[in-house]
mmCIF file of N, CA and C in Angstrom:
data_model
loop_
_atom_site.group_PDB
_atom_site.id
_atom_site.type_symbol
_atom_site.label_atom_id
_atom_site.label_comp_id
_atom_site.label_asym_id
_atom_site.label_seq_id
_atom_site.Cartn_x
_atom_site.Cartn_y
_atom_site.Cartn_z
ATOM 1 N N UNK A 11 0.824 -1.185 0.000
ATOM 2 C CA UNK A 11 0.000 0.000 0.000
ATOM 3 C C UNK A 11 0.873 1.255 0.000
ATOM 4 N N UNK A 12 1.879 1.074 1.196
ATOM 5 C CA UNK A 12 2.945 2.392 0.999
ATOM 6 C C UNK A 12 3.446 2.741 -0.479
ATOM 7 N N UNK A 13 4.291 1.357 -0.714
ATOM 8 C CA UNK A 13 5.020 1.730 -2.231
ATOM 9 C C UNK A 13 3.812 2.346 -3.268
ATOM 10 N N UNK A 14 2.554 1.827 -3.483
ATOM 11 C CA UNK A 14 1.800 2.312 -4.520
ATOM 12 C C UNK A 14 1.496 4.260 -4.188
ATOM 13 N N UNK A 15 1.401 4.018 -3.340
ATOM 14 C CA UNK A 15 1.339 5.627 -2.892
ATOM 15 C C UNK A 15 2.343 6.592 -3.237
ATOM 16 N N UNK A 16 3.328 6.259 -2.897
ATOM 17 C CA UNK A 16 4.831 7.086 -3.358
ATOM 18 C C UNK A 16 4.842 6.848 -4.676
ATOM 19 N N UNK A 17 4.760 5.697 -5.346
ATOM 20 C CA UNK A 17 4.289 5.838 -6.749
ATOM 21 C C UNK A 17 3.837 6.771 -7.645
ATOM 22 N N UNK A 18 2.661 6.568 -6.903
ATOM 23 C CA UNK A 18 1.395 7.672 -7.432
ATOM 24 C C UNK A 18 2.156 9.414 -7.063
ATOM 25 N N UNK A 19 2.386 9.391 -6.333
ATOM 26 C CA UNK A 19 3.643 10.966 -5.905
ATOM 27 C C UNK A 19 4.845 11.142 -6.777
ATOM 28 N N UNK A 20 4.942 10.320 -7.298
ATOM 29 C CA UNK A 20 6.524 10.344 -7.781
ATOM 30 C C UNK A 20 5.472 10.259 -9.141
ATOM 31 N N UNK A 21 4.921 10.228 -9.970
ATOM 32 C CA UNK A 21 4.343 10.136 -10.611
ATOM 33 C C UNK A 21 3.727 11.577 -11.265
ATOM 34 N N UNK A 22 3.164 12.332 -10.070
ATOM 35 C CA UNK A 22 2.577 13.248 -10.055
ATOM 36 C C UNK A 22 4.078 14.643 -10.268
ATOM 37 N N UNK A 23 4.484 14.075 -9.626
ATOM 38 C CA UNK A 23 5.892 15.522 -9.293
ATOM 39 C C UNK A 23 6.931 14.961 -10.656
ATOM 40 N N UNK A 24 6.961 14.043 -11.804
ATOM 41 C CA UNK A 24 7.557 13.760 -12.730
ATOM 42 C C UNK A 24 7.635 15.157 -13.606
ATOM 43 N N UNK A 25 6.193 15.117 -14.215
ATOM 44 C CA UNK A 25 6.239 16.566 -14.906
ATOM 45 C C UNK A 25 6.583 18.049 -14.680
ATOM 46 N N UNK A 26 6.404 18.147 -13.181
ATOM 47 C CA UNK A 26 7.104 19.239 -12.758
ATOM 48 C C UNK A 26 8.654 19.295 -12.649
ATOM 49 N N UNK A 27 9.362 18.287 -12.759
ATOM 50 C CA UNK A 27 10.960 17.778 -12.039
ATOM 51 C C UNK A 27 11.351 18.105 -14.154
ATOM 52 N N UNK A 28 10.482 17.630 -14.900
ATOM 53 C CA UNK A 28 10.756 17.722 -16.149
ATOM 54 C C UNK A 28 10.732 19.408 -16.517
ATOM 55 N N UNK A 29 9.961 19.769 -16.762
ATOM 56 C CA UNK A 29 9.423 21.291 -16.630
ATOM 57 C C UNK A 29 10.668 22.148 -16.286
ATOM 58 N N UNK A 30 11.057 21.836 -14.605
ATOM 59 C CA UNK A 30 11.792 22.803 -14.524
ATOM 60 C C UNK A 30 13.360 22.751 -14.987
ATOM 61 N N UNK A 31 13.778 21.104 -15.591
ATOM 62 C CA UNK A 31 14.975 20.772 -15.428
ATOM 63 C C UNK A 31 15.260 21.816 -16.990
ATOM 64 N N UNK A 32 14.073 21.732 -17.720
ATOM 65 C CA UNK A 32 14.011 22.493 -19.227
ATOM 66 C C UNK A 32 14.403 23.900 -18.756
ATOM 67 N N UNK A 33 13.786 24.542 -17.956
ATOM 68 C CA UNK A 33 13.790 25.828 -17.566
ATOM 69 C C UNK A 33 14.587 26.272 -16.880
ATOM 70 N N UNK A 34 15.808 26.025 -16.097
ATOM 71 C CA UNK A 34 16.599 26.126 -15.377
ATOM 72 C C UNK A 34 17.476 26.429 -16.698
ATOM 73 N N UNK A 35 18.317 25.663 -17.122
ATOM 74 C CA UNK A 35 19.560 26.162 -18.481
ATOM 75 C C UNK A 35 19.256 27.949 -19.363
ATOM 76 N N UNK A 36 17.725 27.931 -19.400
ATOM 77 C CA UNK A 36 17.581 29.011 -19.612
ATOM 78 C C UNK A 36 17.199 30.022 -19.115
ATOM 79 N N UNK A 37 16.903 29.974 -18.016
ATOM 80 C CA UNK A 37 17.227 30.854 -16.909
ATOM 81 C C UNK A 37 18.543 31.101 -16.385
ATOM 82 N N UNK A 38 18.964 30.315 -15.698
ATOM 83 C CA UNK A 38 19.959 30.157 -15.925
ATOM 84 C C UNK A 38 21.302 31.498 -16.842
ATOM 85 N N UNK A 39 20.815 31.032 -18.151
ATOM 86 C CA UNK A 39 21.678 31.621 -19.033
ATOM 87 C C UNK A 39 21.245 32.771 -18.782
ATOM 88 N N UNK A 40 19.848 33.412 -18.738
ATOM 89 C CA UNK A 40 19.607 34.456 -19.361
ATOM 90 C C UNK A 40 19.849 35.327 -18.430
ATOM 91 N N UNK A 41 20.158 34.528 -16.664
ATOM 92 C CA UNK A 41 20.354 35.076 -15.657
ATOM 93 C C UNK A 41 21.873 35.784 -15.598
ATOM 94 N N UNK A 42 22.753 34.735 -16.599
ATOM 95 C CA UNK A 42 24.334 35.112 -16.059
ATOM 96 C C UNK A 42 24.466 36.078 -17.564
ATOM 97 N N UNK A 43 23.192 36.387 -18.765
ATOM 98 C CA UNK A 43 23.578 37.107 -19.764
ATOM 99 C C UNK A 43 23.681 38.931 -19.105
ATOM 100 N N UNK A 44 22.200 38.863 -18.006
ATOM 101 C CA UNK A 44 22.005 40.031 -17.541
ATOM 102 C C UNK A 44 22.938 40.559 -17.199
ATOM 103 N N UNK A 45 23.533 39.799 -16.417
ATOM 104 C CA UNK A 45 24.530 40.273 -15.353
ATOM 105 C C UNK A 45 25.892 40.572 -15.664
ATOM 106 N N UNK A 46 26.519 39.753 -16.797
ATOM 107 C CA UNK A 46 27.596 39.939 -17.568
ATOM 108 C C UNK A 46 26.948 40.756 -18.813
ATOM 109 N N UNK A 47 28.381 41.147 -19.407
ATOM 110 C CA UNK A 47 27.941 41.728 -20.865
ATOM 111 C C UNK A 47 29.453 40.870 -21.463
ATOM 112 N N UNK A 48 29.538 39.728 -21.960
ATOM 113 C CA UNK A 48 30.249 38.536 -21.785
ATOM 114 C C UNK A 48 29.964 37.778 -23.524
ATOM 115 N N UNK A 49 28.845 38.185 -23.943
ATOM 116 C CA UNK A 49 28.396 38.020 -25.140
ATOM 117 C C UNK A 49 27.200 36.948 -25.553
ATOM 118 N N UNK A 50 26.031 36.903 -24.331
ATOM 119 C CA UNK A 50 25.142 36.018 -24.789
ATOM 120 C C UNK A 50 24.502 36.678 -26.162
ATOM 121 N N UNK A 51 24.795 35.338 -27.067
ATOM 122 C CA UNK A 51 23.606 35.454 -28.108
ATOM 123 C C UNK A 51 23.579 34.037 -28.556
ATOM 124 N N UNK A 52 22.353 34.281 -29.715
ATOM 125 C CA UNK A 52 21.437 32.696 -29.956
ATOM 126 C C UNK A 52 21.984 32.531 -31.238
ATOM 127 N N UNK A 53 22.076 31.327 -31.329
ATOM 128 C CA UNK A 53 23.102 30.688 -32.171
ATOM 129 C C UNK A 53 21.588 30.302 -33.201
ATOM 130 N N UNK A 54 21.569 30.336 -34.746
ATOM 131 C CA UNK A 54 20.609 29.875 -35.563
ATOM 132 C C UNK A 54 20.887 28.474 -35.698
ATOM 133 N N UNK A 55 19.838 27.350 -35.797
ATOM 134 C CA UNK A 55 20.266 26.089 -36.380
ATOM 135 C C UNK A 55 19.558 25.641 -37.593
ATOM 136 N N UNK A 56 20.190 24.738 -38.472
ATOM 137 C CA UNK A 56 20.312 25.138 -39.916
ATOM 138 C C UNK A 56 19.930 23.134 -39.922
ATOM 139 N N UNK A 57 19.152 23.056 -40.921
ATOM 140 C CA UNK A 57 19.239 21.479 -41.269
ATOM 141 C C UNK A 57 19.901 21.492 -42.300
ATOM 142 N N UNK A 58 20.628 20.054 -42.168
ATOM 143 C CA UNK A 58 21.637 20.084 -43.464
ATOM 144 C C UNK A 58 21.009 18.687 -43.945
ATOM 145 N N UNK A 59 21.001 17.852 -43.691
ATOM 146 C CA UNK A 59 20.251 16.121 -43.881
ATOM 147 C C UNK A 59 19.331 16.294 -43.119
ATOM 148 N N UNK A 60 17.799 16.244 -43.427
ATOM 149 C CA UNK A 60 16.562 16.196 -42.977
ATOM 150 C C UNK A 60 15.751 15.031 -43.804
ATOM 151 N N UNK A 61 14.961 14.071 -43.058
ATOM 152 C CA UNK A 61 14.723 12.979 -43.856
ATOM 153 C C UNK A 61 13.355 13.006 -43.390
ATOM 154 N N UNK A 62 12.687 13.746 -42.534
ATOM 155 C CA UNK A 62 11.644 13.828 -41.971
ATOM 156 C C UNK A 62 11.302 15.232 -41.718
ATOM 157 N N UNK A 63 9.576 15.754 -40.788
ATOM 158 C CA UNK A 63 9.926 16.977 -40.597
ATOM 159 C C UNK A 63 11.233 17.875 -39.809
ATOM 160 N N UNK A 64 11.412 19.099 -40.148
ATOM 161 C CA UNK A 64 12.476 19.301 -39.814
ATOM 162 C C UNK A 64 12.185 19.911 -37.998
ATOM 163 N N UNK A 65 13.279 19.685 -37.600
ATOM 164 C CA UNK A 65 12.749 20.191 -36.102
ATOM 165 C C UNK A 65 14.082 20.431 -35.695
ATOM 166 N N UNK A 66 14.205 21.564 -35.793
ATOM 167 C CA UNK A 66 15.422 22.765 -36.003
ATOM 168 C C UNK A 66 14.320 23.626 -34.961
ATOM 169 N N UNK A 67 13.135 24.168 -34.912
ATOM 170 C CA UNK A 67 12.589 24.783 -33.810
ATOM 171 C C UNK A 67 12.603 24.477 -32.636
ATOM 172 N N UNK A 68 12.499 22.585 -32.529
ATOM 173 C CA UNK A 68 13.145 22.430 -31.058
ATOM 174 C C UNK A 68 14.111 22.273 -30.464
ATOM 175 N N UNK A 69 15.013 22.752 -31.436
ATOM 176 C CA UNK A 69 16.515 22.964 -30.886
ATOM 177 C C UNK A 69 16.846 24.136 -30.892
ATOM 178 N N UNK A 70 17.107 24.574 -29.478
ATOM 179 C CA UNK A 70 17.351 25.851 -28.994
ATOM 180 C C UNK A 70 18.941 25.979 -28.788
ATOM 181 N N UNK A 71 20.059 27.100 -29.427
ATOM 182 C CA UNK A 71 21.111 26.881 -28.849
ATOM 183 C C UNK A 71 21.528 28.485 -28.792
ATOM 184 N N UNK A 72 22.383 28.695 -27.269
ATOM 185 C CA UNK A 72 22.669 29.890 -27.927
ATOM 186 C C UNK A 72 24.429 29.776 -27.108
ATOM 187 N N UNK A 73 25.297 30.876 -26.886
ATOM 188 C CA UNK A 73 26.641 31.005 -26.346
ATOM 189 C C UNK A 73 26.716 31.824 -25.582
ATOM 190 N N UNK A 74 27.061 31.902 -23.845
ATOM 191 C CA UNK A 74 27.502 32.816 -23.014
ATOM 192 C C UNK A 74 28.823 33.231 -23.060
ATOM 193 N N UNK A 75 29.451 33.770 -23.585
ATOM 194 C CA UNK A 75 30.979 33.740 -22.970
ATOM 195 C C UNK A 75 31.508 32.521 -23.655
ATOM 196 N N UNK A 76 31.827 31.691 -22.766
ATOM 197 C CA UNK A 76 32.466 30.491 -23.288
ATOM 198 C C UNK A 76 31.569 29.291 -23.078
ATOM 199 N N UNK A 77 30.736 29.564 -22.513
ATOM 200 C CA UNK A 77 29.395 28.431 -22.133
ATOM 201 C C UNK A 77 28.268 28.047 -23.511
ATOM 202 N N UNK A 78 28.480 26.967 -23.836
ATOM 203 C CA UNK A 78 27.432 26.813 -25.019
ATOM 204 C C UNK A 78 26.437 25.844 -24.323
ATOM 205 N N UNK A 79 25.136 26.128 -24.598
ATOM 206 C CA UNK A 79 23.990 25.713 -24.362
ATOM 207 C C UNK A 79 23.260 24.862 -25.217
ATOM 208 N N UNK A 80 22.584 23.700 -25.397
ATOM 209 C CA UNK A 80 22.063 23.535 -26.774
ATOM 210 C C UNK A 80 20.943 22.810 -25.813
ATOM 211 N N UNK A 81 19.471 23.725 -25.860
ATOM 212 C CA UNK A 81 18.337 22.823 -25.276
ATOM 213 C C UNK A 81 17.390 22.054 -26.459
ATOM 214 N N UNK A 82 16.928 21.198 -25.775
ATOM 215 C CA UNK A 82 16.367 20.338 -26.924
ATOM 216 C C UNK A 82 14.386 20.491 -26.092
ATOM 217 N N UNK A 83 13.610 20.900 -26.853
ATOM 218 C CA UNK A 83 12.503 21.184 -26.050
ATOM 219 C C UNK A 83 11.478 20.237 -26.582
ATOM 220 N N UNK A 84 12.024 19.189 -26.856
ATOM 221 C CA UNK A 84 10.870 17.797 -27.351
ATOM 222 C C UNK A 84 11.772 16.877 -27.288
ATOM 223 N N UNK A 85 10.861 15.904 -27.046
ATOM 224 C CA UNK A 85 11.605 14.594 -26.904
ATOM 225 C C UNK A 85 12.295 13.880 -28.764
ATOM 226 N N UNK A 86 13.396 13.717 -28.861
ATOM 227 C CA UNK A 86 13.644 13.759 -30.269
ATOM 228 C C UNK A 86 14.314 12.355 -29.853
ATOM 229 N N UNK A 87 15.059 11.691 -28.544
ATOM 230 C CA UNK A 87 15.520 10.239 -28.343
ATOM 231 C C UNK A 87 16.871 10.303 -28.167
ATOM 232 N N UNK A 88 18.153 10.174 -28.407
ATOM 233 C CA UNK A 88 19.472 9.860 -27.955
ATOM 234 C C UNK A 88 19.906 10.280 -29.331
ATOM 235 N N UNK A 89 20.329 11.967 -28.752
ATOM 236 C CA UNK A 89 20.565 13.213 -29.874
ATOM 237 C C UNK A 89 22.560 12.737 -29.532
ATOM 238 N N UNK A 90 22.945 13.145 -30.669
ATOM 239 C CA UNK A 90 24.122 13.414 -30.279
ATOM 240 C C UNK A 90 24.809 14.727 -30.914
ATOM 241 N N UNK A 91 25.990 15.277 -30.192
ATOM 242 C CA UNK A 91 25.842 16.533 -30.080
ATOM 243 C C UNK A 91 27.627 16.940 -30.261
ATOM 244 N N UNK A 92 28.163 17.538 -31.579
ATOM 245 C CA UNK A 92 29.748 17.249 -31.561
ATOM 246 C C UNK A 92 30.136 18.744 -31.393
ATOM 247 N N UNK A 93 30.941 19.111 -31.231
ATOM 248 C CA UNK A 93 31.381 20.997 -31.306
ATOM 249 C C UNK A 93 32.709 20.847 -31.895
ATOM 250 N N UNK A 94 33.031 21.448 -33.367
ATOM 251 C CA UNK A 94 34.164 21.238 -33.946
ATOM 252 C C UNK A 94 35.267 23.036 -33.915
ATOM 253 N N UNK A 95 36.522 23.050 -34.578
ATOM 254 C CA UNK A 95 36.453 24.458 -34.780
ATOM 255 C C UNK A 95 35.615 24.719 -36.027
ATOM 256 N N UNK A 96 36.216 25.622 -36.530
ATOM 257 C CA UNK A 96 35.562 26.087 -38.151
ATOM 258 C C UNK A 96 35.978 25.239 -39.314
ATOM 259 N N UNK A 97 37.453 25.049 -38.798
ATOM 260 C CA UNK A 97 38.076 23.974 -39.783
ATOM 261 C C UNK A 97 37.823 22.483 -39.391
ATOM 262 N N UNK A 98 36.983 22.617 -38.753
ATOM 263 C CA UNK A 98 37.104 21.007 -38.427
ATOM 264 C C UNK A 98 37.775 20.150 -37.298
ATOM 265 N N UNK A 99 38.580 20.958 -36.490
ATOM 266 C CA UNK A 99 38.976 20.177 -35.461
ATOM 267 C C UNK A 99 38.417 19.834 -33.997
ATOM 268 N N UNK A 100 37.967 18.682 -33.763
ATOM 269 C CA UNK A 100 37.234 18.160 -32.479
ATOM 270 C C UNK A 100 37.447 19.123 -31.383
ATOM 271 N N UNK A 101 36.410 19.540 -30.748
ATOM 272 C CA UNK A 101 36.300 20.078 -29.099
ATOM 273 C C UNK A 101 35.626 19.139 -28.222
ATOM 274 N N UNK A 102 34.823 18.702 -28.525
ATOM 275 C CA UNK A 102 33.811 18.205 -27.744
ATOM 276 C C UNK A 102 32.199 17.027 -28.049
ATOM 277 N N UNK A 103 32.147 15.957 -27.549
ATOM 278 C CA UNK A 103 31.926 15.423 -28.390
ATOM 279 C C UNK A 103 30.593 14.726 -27.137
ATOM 280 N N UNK A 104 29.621 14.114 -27.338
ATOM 281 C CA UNK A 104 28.758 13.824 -26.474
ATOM 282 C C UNK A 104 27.237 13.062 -26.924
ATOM 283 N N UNK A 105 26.299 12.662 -26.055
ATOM 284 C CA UNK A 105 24.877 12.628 -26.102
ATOM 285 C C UNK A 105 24.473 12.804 -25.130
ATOM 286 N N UNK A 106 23.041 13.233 -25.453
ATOM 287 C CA UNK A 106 21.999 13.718 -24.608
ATOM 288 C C UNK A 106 20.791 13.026 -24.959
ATOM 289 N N UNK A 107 19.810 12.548 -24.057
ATOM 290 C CA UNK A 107 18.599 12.051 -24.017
ATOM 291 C C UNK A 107 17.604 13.610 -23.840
ATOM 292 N N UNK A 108 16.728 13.643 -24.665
ATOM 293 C CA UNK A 108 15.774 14.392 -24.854
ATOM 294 C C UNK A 108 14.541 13.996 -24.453
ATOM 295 N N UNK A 109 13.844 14.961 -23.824
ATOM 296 C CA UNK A 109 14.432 16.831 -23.412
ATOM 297 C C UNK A 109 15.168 17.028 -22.560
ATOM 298 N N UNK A 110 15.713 17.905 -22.818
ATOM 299 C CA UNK A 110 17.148 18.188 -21.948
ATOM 300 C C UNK A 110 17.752 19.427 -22.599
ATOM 301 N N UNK A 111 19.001 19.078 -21.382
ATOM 302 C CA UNK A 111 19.946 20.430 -22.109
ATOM 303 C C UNK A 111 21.470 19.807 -22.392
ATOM 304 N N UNK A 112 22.653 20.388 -23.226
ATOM 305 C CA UNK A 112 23.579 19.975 -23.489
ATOM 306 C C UNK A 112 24.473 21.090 -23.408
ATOM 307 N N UNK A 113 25.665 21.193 -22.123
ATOM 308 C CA UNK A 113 26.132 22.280 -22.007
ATOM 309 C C UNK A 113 27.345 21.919 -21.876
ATOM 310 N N UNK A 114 28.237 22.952 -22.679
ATOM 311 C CA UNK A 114 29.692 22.368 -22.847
ATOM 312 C C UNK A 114 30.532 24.088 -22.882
ATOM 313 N N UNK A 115 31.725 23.736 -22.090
ATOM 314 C CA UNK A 115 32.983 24.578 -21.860
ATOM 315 C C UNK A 115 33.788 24.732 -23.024
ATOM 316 N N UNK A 116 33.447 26.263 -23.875
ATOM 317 C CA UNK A 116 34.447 26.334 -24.781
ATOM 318 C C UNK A 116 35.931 27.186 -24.596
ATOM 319 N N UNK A 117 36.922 26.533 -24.293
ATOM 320 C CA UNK A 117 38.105 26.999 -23.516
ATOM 321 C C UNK A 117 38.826 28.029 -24.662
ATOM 322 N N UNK A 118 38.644 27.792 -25.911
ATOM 323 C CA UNK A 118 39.332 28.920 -26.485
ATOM 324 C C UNK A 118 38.767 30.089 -27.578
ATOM 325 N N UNK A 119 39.263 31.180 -27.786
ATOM 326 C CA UNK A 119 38.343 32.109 -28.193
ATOM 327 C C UNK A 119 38.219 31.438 -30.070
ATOM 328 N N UNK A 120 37.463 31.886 -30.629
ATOM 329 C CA UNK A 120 37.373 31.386 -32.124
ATOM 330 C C UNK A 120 36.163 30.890 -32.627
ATOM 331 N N UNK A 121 36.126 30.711 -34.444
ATOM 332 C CA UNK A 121 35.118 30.630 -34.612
ATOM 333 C C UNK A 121 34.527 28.695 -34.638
ATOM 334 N N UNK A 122 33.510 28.172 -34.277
ATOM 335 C CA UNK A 122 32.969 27.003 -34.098
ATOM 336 C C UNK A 122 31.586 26.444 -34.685
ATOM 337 N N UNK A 123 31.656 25.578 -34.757
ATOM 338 C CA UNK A 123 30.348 24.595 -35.433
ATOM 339 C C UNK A 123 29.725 23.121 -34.498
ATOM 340 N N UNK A 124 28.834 23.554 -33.938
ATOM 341 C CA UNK A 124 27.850 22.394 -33.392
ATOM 342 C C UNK A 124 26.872 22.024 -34.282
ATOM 343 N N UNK A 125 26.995 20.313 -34.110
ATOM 344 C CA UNK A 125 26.047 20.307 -35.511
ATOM 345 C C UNK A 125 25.811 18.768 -34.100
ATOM 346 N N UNK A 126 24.515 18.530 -34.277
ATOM 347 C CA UNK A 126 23.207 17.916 -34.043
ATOM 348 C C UNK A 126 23.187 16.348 -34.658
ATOM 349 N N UNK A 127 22.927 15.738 -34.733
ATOM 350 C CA UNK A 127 22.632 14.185 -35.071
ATOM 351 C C UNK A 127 21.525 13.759 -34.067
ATOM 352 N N UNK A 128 20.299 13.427 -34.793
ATOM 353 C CA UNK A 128 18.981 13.067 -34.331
ATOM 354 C C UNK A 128 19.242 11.247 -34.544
ATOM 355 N N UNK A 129 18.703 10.657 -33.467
ATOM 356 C CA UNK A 129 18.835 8.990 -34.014
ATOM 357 C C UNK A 129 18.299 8.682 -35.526
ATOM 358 N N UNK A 130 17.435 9.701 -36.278
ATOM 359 C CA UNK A 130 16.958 9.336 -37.499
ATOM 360 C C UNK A 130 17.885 9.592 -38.667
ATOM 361 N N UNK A 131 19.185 9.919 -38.265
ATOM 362 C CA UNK A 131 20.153 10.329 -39.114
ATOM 363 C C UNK A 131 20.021 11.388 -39.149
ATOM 364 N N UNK A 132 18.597 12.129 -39.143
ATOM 365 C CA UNK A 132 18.848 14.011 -39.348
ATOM 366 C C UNK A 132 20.253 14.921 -38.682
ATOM 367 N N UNK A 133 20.299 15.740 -39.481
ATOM 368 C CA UNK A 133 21.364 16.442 -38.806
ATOM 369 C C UNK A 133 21.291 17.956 -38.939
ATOM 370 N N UNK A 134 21.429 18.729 -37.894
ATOM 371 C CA UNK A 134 21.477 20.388 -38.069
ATOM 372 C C UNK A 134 22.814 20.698 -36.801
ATOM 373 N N UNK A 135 22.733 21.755 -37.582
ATOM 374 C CA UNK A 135 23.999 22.387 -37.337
ATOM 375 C C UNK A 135 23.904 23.888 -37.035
ATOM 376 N N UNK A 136 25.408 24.851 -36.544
ATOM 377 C CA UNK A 136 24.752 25.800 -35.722
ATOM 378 C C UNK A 136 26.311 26.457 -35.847
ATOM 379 N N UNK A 137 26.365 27.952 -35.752
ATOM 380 C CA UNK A 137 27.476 28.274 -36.433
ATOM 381 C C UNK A 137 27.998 29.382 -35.000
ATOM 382 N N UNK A 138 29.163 29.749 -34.561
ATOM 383 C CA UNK A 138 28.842 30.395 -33.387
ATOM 384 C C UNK A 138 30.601 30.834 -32.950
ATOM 385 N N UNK A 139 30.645 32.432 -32.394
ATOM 386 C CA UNK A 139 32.066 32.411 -32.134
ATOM 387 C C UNK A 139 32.708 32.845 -30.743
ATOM 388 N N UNK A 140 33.539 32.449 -29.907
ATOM 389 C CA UNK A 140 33.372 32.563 -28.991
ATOM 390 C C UNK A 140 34.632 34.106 -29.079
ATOM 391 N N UNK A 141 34.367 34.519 -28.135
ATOM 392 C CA UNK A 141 35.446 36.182 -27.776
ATOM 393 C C UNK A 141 35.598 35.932 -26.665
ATOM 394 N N UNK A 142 36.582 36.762 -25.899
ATOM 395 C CA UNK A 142 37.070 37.272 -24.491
ATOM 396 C C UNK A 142 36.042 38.501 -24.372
#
């Protein structure tokens, strides 16, 4: 009887624990954009291989400073998520289960490319430069 109860609670407080985990990264950001002048802005994302509808709207990404953000605001499944330079050389490399957020430390100033991989093969990409 206990366990079904906490169940039913843990059940109930799921969507809220979801909700805010979305809302926190962007708060968050928009909290440390106020406060610094550091260089938040929103990065556009671009489909390059789309095999289905495109859903480039639920991918939100933008850059603080050296902090890149990439929220995913629908469930899209086990996204993976690479950050190269301009020319191509590896920074950072990862997955994320969606919805969620994907936040990564860019240690040097220059220009960069995050590009997206959806499990359906889709892929978008996102163009972005970091400054001091």
């Amino acid at each position: 009887m206990l366990n079904i109860s906490i169940m039913m609670r843990i059940s109930e407080i799921k969507p809220f624990v979801l909700v805010l985990g979305l809302l926190m990264p962007t708060l968050w950001g928009n909290a440390l954009g106020t406060v610094s002048n550091d260089g938040f802005s929103h990065i556009t994302i671009h489909g390059t291989t789309v095999q289905d509808d495109p859903r480039n709207n639920s991918i939100l990404a933008y850059i603080n400073g050296h902090s890149l953000t990439v929220t995913f605001t629908e469930n899209l499944g086990d996204v993976q998520v690479e950050i190269t330079t301009a020319s191509g050389g590896a920074v950072s490399y990862g997955h994320v289960w969606t919805p969620n957020s994907y936040i990564a430390y860019i240690p040097n100033t220059g220009s960069y490319v995050v590009t997206i991989t959806l499990p359906n093969g889709d892929e978008y990409y996102g163009e972005f430069d970091v400054t001091d």
